[in-house]
Coordinates of C-alpha atoms in Angstrom, one line a residue:
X1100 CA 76.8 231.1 -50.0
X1101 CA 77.3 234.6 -50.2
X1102 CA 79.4 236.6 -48.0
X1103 CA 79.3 239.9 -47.0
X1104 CA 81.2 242.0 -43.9
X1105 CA 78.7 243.8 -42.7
X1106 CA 75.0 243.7 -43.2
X1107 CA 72.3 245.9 -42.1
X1108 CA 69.0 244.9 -41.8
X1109 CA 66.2 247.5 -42.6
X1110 CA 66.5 250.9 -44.6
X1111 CA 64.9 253.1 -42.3
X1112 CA 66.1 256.3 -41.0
X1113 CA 67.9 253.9 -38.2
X1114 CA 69.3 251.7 -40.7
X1115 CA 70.8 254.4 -43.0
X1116 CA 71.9 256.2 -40.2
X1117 CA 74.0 253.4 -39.4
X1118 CA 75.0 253.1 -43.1
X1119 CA 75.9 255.7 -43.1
X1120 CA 78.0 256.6 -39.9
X1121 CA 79.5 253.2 -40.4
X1122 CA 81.0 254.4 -43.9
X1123 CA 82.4 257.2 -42.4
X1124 CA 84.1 255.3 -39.2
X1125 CA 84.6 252.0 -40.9
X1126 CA 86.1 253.2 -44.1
X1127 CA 87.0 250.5 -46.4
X1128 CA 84.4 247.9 -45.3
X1129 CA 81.6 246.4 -47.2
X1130 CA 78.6 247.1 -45.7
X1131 CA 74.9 246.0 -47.2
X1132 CA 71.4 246.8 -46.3
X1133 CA 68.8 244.8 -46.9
X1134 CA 64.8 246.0 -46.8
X1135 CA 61.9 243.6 -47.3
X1136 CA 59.9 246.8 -48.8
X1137 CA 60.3 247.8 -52.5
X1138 CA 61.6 251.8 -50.9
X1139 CA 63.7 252.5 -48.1
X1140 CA 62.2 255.4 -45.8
X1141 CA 60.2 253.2 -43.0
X1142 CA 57.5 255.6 -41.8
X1143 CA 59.0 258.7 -43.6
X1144 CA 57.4 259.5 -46.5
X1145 CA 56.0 262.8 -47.7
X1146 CA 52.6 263.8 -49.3
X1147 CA 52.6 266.0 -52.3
X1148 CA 49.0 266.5 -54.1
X1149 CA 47.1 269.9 -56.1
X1150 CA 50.2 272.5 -54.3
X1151 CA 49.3 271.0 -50.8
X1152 CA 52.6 269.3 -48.8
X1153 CA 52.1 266.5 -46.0
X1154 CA 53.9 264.1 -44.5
X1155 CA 52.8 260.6 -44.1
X1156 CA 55.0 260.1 -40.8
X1157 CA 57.2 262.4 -38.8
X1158 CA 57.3 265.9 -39.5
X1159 CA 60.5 266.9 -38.5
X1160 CA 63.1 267.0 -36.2
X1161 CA 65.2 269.3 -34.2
X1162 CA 68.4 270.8 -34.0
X1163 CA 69.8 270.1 -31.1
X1164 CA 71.7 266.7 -31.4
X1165 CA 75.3 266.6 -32.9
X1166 CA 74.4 263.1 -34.5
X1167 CA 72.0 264.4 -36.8
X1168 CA 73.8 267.5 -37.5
X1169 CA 76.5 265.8 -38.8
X1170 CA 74.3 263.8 -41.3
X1171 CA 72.7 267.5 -42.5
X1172 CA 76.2 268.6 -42.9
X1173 CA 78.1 264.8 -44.5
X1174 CA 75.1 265.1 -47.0
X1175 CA 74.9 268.8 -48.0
X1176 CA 71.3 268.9 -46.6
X1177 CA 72.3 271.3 -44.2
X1178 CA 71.8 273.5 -47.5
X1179 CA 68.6 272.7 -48.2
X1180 CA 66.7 272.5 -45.0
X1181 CA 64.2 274.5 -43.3
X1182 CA 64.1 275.6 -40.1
X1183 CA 60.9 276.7 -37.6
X1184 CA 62.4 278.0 -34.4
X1185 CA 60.7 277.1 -31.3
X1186 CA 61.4 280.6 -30.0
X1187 CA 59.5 282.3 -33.0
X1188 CA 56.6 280.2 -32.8
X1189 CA 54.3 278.6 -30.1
X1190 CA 52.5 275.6 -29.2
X1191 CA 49.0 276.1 -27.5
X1192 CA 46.8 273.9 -25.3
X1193 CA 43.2 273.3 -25.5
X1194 CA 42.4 274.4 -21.8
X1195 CA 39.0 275.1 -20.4
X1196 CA 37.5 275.9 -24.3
X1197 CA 39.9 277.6 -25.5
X1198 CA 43.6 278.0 -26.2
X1199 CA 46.2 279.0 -24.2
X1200 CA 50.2 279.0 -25.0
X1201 CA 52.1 276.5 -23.3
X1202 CA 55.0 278.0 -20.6
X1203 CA 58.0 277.1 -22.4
X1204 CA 60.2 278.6 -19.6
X1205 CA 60.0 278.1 -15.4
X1206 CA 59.4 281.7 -15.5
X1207 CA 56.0 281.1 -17.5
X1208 CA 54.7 278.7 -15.3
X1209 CA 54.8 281.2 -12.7
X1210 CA 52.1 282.9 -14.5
X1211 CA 50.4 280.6 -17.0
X1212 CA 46.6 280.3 -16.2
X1213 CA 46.9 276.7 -16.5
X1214 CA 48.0 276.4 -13.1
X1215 CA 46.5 277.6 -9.6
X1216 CA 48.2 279.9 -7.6
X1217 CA 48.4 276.2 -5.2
X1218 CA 49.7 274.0 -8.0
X1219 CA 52.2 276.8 -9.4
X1220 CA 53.5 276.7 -5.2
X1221 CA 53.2 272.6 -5.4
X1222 CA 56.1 272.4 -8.0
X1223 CA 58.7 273.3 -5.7
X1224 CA 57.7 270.2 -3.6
X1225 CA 59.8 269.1 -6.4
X1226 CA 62.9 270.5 -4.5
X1227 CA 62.1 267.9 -0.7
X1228 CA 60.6 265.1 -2.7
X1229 CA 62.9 262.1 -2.4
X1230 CA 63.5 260.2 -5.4
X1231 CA 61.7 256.8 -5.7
X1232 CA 63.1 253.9 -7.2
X1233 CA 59.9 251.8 -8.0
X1234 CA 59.2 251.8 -11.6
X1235 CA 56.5 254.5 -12.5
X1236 CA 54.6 255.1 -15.3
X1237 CA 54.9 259.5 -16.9
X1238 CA 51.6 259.8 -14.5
X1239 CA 52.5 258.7 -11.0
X1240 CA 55.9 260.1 -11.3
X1241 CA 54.9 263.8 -12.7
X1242 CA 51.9 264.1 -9.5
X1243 CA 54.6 262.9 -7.1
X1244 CA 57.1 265.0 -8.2
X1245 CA 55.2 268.4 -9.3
X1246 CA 51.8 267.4 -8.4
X1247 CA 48.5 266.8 -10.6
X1248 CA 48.0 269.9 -11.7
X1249 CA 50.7 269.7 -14.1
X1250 CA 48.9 266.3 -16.0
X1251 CA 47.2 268.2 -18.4
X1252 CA 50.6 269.5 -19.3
X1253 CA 52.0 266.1 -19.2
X1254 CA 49.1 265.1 -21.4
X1255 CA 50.3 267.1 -24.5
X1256 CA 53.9 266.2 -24.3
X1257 CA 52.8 262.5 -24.3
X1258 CA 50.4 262.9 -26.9
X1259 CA 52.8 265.2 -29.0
X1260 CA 55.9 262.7 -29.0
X1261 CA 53.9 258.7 -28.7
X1262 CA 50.5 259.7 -29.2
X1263 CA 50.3 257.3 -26.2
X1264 CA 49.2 257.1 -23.0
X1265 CA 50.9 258.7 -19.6
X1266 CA 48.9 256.3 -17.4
X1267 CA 50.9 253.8 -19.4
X1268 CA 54.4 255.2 -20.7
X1269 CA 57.0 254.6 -19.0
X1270 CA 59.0 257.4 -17.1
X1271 CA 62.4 255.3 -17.0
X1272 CA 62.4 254.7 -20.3
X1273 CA 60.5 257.7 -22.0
X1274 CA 62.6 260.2 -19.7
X1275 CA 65.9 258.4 -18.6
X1276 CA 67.7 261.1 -18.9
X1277 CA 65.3 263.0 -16.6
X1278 CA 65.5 260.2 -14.0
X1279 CA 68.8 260.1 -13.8
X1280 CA 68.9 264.2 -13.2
X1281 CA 66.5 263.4 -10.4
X1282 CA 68.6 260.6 -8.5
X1283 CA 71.6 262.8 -9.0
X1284 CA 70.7 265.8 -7.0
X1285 CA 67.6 264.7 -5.7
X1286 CA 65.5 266.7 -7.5
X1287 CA 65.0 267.9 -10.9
X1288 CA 64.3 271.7 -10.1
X1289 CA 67.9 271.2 -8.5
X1290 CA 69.2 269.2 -11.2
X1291 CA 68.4 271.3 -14.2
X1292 CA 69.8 274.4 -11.6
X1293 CA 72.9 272.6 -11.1
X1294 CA 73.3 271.7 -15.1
X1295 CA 73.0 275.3 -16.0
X1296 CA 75.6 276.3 -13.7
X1297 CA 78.3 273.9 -15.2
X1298 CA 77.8 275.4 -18.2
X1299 CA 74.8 273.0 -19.6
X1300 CA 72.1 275.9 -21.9
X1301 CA 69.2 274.5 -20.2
X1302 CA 66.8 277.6 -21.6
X1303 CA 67.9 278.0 -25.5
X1304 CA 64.9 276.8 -27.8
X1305 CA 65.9 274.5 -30.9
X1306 CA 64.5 274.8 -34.2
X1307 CA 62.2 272.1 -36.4
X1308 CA 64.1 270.9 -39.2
X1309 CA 62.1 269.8 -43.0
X1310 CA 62.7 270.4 -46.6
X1311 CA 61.1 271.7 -49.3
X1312 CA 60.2 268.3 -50.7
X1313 CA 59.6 266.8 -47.8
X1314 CA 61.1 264.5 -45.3
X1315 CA 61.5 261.9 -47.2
X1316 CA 64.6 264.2 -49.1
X1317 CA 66.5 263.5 -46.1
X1318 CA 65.6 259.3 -47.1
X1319 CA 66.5 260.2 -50.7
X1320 CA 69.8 261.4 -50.0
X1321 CA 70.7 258.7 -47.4
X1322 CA 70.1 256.0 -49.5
X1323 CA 71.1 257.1 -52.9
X1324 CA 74.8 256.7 -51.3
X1325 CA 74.4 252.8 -50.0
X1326 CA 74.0 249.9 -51.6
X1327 CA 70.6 248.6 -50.4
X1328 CA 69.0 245.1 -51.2
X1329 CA 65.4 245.8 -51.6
X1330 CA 62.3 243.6 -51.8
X1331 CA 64.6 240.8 -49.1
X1332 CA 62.8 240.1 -46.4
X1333 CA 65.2 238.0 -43.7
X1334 CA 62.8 234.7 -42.4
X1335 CA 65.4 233.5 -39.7
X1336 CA 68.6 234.3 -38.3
X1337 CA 71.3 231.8 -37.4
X1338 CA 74.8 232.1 -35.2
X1339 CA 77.7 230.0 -36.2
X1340 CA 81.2 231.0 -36.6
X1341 CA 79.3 233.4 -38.7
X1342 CA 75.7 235.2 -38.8
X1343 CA 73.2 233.1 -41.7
X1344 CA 70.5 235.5 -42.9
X1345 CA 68.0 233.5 -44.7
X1346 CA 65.5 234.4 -47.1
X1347 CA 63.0 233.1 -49.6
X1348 CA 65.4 232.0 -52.2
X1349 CA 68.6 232.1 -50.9
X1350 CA 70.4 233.1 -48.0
X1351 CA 74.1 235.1 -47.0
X1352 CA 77.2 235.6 -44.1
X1353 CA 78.1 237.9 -42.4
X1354 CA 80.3 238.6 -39.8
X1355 CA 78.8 242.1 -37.9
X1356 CA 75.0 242.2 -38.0
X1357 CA 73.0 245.2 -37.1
X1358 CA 69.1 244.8 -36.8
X1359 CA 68.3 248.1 -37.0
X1360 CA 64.3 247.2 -37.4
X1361 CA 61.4 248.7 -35.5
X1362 CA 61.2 246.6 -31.7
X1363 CA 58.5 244.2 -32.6
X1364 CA 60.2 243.1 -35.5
X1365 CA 63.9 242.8 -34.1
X1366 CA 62.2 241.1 -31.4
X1367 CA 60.5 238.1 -34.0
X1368 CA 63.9 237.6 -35.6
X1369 CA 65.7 237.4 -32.5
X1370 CA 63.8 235.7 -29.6
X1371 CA 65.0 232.7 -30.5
X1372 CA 68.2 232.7 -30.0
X1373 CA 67.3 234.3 -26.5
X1374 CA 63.8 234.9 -24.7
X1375 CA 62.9 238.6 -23.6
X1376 CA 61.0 239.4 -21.0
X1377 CA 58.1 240.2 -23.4
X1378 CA 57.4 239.0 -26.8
X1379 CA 56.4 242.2 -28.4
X1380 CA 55.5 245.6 -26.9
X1381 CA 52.1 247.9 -27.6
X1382 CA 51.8 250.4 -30.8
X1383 CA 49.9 253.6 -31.3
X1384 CA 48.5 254.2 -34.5
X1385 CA 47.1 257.5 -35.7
X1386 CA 45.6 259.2 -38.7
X1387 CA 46.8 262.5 -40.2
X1388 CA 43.5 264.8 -41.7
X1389 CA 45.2 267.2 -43.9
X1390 CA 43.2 270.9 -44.3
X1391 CA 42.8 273.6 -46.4
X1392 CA 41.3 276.5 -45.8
X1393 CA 40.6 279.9 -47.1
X1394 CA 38.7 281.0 -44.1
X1395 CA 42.0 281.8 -42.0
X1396 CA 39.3 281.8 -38.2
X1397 CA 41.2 282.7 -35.3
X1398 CA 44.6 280.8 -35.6
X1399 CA 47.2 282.4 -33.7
X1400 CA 50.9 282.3 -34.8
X1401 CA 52.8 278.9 -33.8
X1402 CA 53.0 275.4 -34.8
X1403 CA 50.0 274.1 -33.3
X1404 CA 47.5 272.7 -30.4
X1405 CA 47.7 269.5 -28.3
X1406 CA 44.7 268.7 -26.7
X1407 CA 44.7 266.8 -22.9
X1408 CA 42.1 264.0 -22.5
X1409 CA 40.3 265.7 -19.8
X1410 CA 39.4 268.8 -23.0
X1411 CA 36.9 265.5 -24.8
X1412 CA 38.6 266.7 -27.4
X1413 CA 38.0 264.5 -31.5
X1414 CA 41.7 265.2 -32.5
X1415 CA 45.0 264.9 -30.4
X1416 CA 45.9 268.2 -32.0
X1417 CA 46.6 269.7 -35.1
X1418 CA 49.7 271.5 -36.7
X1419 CA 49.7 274.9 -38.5
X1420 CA 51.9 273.6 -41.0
X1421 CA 51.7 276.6 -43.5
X1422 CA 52.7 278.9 -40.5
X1423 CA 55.8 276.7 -39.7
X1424 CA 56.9 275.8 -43.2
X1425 CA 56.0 278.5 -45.7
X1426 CA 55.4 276.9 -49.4
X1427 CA 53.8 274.0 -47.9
X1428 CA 50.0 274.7 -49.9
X1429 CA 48.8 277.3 -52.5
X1430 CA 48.9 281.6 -51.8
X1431 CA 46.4 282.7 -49.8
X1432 CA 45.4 279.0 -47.9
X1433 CA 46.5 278.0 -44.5
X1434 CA 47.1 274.3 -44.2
X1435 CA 46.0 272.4 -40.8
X1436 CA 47.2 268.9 -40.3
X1437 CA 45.2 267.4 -37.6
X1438 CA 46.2 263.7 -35.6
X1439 CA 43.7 261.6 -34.5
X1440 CA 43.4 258.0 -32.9
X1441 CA 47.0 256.9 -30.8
X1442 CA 47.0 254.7 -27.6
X1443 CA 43.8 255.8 -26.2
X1444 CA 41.6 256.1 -29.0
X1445 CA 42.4 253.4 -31.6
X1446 CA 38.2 252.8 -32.6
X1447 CA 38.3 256.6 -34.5
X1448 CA 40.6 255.0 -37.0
X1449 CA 37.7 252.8 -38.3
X1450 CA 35.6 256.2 -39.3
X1451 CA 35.4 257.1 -43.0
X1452 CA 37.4 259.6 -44.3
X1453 CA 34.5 261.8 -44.8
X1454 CA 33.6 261.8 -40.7
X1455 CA 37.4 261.7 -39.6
X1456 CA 37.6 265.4 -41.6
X1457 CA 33.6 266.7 -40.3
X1458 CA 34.8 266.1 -36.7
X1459 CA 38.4 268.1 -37.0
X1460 CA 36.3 270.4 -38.5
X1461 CA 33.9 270.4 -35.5
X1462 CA 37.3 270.5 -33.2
X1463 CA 38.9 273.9 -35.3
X1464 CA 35.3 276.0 -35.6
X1465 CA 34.8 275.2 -31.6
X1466 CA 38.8 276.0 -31.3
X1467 CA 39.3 278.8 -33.6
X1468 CA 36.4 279.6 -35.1
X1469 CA 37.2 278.6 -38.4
X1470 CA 33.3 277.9 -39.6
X1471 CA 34.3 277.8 -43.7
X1472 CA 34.3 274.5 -45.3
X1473 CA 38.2 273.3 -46.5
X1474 CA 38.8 273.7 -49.2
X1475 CA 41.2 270.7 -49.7
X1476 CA 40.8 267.4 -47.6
X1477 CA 42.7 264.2 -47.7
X1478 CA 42.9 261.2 -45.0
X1479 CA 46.6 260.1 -44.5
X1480 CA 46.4 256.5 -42.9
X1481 CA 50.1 255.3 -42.2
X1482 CA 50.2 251.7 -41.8
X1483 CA 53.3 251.7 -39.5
X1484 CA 53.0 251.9 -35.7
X1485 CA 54.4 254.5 -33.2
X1486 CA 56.1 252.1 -30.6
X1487 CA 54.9 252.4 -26.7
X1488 CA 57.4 252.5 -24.4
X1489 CA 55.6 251.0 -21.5
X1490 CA 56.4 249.7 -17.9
X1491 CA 57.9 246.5 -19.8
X1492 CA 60.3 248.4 -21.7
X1493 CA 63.5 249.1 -19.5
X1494 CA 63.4 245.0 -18.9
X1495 CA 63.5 244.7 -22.2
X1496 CA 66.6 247.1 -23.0
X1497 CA 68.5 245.5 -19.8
X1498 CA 67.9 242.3 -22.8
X1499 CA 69.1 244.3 -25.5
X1500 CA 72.1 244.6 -23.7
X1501 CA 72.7 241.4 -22.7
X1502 CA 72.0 240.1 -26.3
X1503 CA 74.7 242.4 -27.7
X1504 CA 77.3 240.7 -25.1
X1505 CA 76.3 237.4 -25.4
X1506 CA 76.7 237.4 -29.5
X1507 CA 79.5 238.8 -31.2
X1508 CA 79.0 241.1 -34.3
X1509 CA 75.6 241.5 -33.1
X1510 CA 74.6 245.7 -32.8
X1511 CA 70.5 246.4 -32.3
X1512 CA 69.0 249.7 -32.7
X1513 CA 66.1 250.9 -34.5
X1514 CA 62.5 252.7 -34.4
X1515 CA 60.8 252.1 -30.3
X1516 CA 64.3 250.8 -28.4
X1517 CA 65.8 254.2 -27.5
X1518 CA 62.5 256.8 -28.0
X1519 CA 60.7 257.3 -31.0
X1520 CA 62.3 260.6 -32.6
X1521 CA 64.6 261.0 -35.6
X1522 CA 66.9 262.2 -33.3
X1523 CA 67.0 259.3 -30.8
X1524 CA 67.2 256.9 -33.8
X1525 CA 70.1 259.0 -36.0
X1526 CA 71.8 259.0 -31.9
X1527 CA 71.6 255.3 -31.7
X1528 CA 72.4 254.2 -35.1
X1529 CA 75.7 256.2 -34.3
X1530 CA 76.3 254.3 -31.5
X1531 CA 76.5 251.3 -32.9
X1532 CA 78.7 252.4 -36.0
X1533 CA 80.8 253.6 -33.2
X1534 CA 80.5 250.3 -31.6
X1535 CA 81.4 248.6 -34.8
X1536 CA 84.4 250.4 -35.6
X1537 CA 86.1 249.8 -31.6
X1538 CA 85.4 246.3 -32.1
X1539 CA 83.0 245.7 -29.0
X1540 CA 79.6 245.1 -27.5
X1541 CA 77.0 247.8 -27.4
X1542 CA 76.7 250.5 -24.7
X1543 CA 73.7 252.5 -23.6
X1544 CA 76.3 255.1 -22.7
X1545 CA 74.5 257.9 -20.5
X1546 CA 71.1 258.9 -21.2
X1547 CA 70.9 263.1 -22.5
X1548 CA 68.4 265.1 -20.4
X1549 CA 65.9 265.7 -23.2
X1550 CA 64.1 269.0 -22.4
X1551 CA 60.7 268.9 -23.1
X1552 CA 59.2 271.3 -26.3
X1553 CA 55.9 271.5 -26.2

């Protein structure tokens, strides 16, 4: 039987991430990847069709975590990316008709429209609300804390990350970081008060990061340094003195395993050797309607609107994407990427492509007046899932945990366990390379405060 020292099991941004970091702290050891798909990439992969420039998946990431920094600069990327600062451009919400920026400061919600002068006074019940210690979903703990005038805002940052559901998501394992601000000082008006005074920049807005070709550049670069097994795809998983990875035709050791797989799938390869609290967890999937248009409406400068349930709005929002990323469609056209579908609205994905793109189109003339036809359409229909990090979902990490302990050599990270961003997956497939190379079990470490960019 073949052996190997370390294998990695999908190509993903997680699993390359962890290629790759484990390279770097584990030099000298043979590590393989192995991917059941014929290209490594998972859900990134970019769009490229007549001078117009989508993405398939995510659309970026931001600058702000030292994990995926490091990759830009360890690959030379940091060369060849783009950046959209969050300062430079804003996000809007669909409120009342129309749109409206979204505060991205404490001292804009003190005069944003989309509060009342009550519900602007309610968020400094924030500051005498006791901490609860009941599990809560995004919902029940944003209207305790702040009150429910701030939903619709909580809406949009939902919909803009998970395309999911705040009724549903989970606060504790969406927001940890958050949570744990709270229980700390009580309050998180206090907590983000006391962070900036110890020196944390609470206020300084990141940038998005792409590339000229795309996301999947940063996926080309990644793997074009690993050895990667492709078209593999791993049927069961046995511990011995070793790990057995089977597989139609043949099967391999190993003696450090990392499953860095989306949660579902981790969770069907694993199960058996120990029963989670739940066999599988909920997905969001959505459509992206890519636009062209020479009649430029009413769009105001930024990246984009997020519409809030209450607005009955067809699309979840829409980018800007040839205001963020110049170069992304031909001179003198502005390119709209619109999301449609996630958690609450899974039956629009079963339109034809032709009424997916004549109700955005409804959505943008009502929104900004754009009344032209496009002049470029195409439906994007990514088959992957956006994982939903629901009540369920700290249970199952307190597993994750406990799995990692139980079985030597075993590390799990991947798309859905720690958050859904590149940057929470790059974060976590660093973990475990650090894990790897000190010779011990996993640990969640401490969760980051993750500010919320809308």
């Amino acid at each position: 039987m073949e052996k190997r020292d370390i294998v990695v099991l999908g190509s993903g941004l997680s699993g390359l991430s962890a290629g790759h970091f484990i390279g770097e702290k584990c030099p000298g050891r043979d590590v393989l990847l192995i991917e059941k798909e014929g290209r490594p990439g998972g859900a990134i992969q970019s769009f490229s069709q007549d001078g117009y420039h989508a993405e398939w998946g995510p659309h970026g990431f931001l600058n702000n975590t030292p994990e995926s920094l490091k990759i830009l600069a360890d690959t030379g990327l940091d060369q060849e990316m783009m950046t959209a600062p969050l300062g430079d451009f804003r996000r809007f919400i669909c409120f009342k008709g129309g749109l409206e920026p979204l505060p991205q400061s404490p001292k804009m919600l003190l005069t944003t429209p989309l509060l009342s002068a009550a519900g602007k006074l309610r968020l400094l019940a924030d500051l005498w609300k006791k901490p609860k210690d009941a599990p809560q979903t995004i919902s029940d703990w944003a209207r305790y804390r702040f009150g429910s005038g701030v939903l619709p805002m909580v809406d949009v940052a939902v919909t803009g990350t998970f395309a999911g559901d705040p009724d549903r998501l989970s606060i504790d394992a969406v927001m940890p970081g958050v949570r744990q601000l709270e229980k700390e000082n009580g309050s998180v008006l206090r907590g983000l008060k006391n962070k900036k005074k110890m020196g944390g920049d609470v206020r300084k807005l990141p940038a998005m990061i792409n590339f000229p070709q795309g996301m999947e550049r940063l996926i080309e670069v990644l793997a074009e340094r690993q050895e990667i097994r492709r078209n593999t795809c791993i049927t069961k998983i046995k511990k011995n003195d070793f790990w057995e990875l089977k597989f139609e035709g043949g099967a391999l050791q190993c003696r450090t395993l990392v499953v860095a797989l989306p949660v579902n799938s981790s969770l069907q390869l694993l199960s058996h050797l120990s029963p989670p609290p739940v066999s599988s967890i909920p997905g969001a999937r959505i459509v992206n309607v890519v636009l062209g248009f020479s009649d430029m409406g009413q769009i105001p400068r930024g990246f984009g609107y997020l519409a809030p349930e209450k607005e009955k709005r067809f699309a979840m929002g829409a980018m800007f994407t040839s205001h963020m990323f110049p170069g992304r469609c031909p001179e003198g056209i502005v390119m709209i990427e619109a999301l449609v579908g996630g958690r609450r609205h899974p039956e629009r994905l079963d339109l034809s492509d032709d009424e997916l793109v004549n109700k955005v189109c409804e959505d943008l003339g009502a929104l900004m007046n754009i009344t032209g036809k496009p002049v470029f359409s195409r439906v994007l229909r990514p088959a992957s899932e956006i994982p939903q990090l629901e009540m369920d979902h700290p249970a199952l990490l307190t597993w994750r945990r406990d799995m990692e302990e139980s079985f030597e050599g075993l590390h799990i990270c991947g798309f859905g366990w720690d958050g859904i961003g590149m940057n929470d997956m790059i974060k976590s497939s660093a973990r475990a390379a650090s894990d790897i190379a000190a010779g011990k079990a996993g640990e969640a470490g401490q969760a980051p405060v993750k500010p919320v960019y809308f």
